[in-house]
Short mmCIF file of C-alpha atoms in Angstrom, two decimals:
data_model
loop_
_atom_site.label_atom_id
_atom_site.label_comp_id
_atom_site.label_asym_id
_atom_site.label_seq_id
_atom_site.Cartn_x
_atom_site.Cartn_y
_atom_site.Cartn_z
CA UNK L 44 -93.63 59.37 -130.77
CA UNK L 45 -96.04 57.19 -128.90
CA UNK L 46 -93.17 54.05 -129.11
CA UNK L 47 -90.59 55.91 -127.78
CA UNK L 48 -93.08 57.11 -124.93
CA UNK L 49 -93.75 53.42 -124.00
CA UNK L 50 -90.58 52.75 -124.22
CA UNK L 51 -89.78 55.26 -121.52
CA UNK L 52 -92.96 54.43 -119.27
CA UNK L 53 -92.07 50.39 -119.75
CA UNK L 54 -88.39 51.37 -118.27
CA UNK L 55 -89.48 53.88 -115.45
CA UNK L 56 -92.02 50.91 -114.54
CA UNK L 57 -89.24 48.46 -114.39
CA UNK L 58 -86.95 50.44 -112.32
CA UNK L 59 -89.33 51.45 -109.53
CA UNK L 60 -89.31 48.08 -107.72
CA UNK L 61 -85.49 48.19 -107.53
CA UNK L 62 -85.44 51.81 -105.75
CA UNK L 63 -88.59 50.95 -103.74
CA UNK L 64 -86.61 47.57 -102.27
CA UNK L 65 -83.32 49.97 -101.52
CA UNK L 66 -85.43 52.29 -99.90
CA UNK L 67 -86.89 49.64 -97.53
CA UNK L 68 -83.01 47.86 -96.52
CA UNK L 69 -82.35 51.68 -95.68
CA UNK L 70 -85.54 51.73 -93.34
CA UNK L 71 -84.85 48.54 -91.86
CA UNK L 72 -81.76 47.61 -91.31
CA UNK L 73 -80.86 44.40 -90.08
CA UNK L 74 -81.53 43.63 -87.00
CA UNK L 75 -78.00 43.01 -84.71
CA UNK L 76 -77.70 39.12 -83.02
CA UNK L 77 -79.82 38.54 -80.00
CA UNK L 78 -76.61 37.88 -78.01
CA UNK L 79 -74.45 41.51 -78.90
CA UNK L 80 -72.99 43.26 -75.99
CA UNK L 81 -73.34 46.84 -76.36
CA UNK L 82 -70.69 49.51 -74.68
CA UNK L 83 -72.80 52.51 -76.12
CA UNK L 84 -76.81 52.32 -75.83
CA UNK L 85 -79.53 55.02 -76.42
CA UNK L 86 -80.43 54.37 -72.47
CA UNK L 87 -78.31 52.98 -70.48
CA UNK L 88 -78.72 50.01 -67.78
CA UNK L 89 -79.52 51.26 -64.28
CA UNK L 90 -79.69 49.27 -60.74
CA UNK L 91 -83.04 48.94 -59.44
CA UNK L 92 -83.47 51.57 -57.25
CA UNK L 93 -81.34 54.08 -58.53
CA UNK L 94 -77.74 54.73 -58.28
CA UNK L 95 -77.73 56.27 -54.79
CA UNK L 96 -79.28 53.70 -53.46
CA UNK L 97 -76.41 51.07 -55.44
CA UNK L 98 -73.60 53.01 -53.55
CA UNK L 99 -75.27 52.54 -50.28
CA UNK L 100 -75.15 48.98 -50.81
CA UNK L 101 -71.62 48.69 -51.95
CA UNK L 102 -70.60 50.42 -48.71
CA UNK L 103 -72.89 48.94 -46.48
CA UNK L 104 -72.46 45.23 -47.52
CA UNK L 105 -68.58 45.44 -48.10
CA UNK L 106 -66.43 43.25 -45.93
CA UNK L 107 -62.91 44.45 -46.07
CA UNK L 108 -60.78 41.17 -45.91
CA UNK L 109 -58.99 40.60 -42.74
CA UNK L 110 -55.86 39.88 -44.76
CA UNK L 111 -56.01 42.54 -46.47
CA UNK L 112 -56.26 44.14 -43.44
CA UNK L 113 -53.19 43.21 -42.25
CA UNK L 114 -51.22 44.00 -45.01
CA UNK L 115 -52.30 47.06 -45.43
CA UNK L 116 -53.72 46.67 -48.70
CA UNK L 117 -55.82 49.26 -49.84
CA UNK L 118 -57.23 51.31 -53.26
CA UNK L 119 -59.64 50.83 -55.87
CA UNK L 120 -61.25 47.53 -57.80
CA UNK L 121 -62.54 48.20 -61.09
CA UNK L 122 -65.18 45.11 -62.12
CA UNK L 123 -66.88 44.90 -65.59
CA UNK L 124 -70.11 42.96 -65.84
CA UNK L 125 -72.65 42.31 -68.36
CA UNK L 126 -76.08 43.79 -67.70
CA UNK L 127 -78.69 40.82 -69.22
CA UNK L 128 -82.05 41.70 -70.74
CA UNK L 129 -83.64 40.29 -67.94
CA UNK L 130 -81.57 42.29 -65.40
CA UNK L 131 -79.26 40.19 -63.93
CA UNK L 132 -75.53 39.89 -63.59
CA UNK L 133 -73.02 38.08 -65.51
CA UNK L 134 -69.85 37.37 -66.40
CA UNK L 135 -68.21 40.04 -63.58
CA UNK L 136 -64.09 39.89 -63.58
CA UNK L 137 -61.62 42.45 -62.34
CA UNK L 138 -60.45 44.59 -65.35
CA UNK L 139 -57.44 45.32 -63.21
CA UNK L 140 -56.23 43.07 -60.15
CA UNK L 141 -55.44 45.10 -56.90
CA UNK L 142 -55.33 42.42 -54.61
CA UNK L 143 -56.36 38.88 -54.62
CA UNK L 144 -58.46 39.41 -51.23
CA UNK L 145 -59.80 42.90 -52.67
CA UNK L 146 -60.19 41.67 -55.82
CA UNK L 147 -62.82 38.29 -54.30
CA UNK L 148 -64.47 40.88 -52.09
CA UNK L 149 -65.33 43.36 -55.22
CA UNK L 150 -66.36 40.43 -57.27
CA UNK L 151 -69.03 38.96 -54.50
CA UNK L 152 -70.57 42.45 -53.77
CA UNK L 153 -71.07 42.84 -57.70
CA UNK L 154 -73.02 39.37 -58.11
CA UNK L 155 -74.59 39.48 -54.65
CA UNK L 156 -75.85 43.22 -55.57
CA UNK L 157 -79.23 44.01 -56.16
CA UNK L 158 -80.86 43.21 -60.03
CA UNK L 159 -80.90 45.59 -62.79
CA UNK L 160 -82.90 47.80 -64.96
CA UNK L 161 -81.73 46.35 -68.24
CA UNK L 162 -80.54 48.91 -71.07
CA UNK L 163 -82.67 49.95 -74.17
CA UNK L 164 -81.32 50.38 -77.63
CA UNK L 165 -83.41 50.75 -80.76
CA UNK L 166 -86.53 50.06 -79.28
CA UNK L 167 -85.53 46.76 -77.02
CA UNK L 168 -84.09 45.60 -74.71
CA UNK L 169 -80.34 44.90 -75.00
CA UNK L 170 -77.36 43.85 -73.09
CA UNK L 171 -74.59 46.10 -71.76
CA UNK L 172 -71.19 46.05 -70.27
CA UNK L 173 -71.33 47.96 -67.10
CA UNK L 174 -68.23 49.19 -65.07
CA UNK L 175 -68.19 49.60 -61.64
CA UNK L 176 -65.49 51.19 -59.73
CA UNK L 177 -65.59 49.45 -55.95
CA UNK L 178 -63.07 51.30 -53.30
CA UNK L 179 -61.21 49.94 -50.40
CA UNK L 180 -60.33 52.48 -47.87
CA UNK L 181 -58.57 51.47 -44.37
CA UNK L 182 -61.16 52.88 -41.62
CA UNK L 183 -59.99 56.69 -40.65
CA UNK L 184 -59.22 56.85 -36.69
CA UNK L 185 -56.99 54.45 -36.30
CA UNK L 186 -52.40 54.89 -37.45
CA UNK L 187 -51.76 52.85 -40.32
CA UNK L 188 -49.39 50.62 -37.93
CA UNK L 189 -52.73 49.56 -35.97
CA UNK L 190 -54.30 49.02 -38.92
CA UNK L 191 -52.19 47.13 -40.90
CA UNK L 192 -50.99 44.87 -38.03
CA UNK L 193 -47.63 45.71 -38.32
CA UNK L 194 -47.11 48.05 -35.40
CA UNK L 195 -45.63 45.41 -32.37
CA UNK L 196 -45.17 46.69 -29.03
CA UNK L 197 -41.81 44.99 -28.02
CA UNK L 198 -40.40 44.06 -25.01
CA UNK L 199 -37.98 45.60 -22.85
CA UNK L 200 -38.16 49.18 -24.40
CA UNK L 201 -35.33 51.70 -23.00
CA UNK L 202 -37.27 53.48 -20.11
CA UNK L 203 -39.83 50.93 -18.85
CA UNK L 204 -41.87 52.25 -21.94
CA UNK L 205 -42.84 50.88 -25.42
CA UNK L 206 -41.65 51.19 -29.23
CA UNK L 207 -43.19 49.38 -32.36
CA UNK L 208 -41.38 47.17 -34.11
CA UNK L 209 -42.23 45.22 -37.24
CA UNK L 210 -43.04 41.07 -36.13
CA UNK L 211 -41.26 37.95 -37.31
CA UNK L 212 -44.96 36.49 -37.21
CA UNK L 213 -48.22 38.56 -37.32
CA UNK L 214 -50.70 37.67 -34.69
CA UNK L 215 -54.01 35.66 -35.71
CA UNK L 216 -56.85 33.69 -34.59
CA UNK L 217 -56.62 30.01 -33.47
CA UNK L 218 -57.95 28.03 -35.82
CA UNK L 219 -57.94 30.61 -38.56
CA UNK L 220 -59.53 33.99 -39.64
CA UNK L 221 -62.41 32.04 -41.48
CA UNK L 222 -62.78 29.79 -37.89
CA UNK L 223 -62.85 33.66 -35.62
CA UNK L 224 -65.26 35.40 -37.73
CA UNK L 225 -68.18 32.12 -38.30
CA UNK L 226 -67.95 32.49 -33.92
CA UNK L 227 -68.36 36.05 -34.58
CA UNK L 228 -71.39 35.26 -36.64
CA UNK L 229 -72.73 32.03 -34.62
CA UNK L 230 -72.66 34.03 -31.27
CA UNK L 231 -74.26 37.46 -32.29
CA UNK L 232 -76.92 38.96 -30.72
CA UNK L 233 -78.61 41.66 -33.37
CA UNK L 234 -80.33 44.36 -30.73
CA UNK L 235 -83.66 45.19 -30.80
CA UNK L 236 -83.31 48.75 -31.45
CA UNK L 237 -80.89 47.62 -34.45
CA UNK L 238 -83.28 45.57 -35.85
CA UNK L 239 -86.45 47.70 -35.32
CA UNK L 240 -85.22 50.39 -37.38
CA UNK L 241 -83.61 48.08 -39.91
CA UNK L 242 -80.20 49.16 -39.28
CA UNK L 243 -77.14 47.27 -40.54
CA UNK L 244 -73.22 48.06 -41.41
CA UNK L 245 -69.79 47.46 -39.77
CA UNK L 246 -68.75 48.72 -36.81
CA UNK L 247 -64.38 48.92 -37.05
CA UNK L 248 -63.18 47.87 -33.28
CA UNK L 249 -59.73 48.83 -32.79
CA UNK L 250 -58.03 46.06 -29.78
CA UNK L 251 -54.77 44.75 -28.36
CA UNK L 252 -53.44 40.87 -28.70
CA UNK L 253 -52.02 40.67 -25.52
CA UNK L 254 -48.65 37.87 -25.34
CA UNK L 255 -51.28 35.19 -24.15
CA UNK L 256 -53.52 35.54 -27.16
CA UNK L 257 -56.38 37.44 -25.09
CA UNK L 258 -58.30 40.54 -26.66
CA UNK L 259 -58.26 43.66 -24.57
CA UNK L 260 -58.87 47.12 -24.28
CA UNK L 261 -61.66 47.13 -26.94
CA UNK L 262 -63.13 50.06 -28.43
CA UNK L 263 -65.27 51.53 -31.37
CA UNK L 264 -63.60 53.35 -33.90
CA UNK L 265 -66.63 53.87 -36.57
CA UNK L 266 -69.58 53.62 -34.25
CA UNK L 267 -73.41 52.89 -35.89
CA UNK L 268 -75.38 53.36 -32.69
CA UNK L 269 -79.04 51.75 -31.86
CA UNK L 270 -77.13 49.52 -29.36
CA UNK L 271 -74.25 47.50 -32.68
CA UNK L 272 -71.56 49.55 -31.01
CA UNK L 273 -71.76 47.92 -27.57
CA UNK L 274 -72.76 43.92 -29.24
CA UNK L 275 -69.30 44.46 -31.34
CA UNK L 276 -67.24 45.14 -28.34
CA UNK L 277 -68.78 42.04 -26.16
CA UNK L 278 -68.30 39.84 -29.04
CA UNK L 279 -64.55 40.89 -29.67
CA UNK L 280 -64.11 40.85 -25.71
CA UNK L 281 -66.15 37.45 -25.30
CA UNK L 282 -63.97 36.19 -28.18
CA UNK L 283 -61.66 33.12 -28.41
CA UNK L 284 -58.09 33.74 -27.76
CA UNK L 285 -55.60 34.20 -30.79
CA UNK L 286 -52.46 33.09 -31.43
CA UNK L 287 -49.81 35.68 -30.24
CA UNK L 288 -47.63 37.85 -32.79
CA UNK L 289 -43.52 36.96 -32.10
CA UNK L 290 -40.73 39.45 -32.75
CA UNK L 291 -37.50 37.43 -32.29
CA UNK L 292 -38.92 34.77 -30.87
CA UNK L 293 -40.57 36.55 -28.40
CA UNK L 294 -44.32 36.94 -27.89
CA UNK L 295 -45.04 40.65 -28.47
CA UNK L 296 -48.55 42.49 -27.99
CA UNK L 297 -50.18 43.55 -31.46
CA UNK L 298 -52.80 46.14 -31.98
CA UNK L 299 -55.24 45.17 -34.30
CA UNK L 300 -58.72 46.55 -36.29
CA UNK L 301 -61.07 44.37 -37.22
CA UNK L 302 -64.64 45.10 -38.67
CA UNK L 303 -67.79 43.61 -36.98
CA UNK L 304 -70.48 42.94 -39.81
CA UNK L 305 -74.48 43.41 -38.94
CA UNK L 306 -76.72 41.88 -41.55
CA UNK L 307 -80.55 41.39 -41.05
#
């Protein structure tokens, strides 16, 4: 009796240090590599100063490519981009290419954007893969053929009066779109008002390419106020002359919208 109770207490002694040690790999799992991206997290990664604020930025800072512009090229960027422990931005790409132009723009508001609140999964800090939808809309108040630059008015309409046409060669600046907008820059005057109450954005100026390459009849189509409205239209009026748009050979007077960019 008493050997076959040993017997039974030597085994139940034996076994307990095998069920305690499955026990603990079922408390603590092992831990996933420092370097895992995580879709899915208990909390997920925020910008610093909250998501409103994120979209405010993304519309306020967005430049919408001249080019782009002109070809009336328009719709929605999707970007993915890791989240880092430490906040930052990495590794951004277009999951979907729109347009090349589009595509650059959407890519340098997401790395020029403001840091993160990195995500939190099982107690730490992790990494995430964020996606970020970024949209391009052409500026309301203005017909798609002004906006896109292929409304022409032609020459010699029936009537003494006008009709658009579509252009051999679109109008554009001398010296390039890159050249037109660093005089834009270099020869802007930020009012006071404007910069008292720390107010920034684009203002869309809707204008005509006259057949000599001169900018005329100038005038705000998304206005900001505090005194950018009236600094966009003497910059586009004070503004070098561009090249003229041809239709058959012809010069041919172009209308044209172009955003003005305020940054303090």
């Amino acid at each position: 009796m008493h050997s076959t109770l040993r017997r039974l207490v030597l085994v139940a002694a034996l076994a307990l240090p095998a069920a305690g040690q499955a026990q603990q790999k079922l408390k603590y799992p092992k831990a996933p590599p420092a370097d895992q991206i995580y879709d899915a997290v208990a909390q997920p990664a925020v910008p610093v100063g909250g998501l409103d604020a994120y979209a405010q930025y993304l519309a306020d800072k967005q430049q919408y490519p001249t080019a782009a512009l002109q070809r009336g090229a328009a719709g929605t960027v999707t970007v993915t981009f890791v989240v880092e422990k430490s906040g930052a931005v990495s590794s951004a790409e277009v999951a979907a290419p729109l347009d090349p132009e589009l595509d650059a723009e959407a890519l340098r508001l997401i790395k020029a954007g403001p840091r993160w609140t990195p995500a939190m999964h099982k107690g730490g800090k992790v990494r995430q893969r964020v996606t970020v939808p970024i949209t391009f809309q052409i500026p309301a108040g203005a017909d798609d053929a002004a906006v896109t630059g292929t409304a022409f008015v032609a020459p010699g309409a029936a009537g003494g009066g006008t009709t658009t046409v579509k252009a051999d060669q679109p109008a554009r600046p001398v010296g390039g779109t890159e050249a037109f907008f660093e005089w834009i820059q270099q020869n802007q005057k930020y009012p006071a008002l404007a910069r008292q109450r720390k107010i920034e954005g684009r203002v869309m100026v809707e204008f005509i390419i006259q057949k000599d390459g001169s900018l005329t009849d100038a005038k705000v189509l998304k206005p900001l106020g505090s005194g950018l409205d009236q600094e966009a239209l003497r910059l586009i009026k004070a503004a070098p002359k561009w090249t003229a748009a041809t239709y058959k050979g012809e010069p041919v007077r172009q209308k044209m919208v172009l955003p003005v960019l305020f940054q303090l």
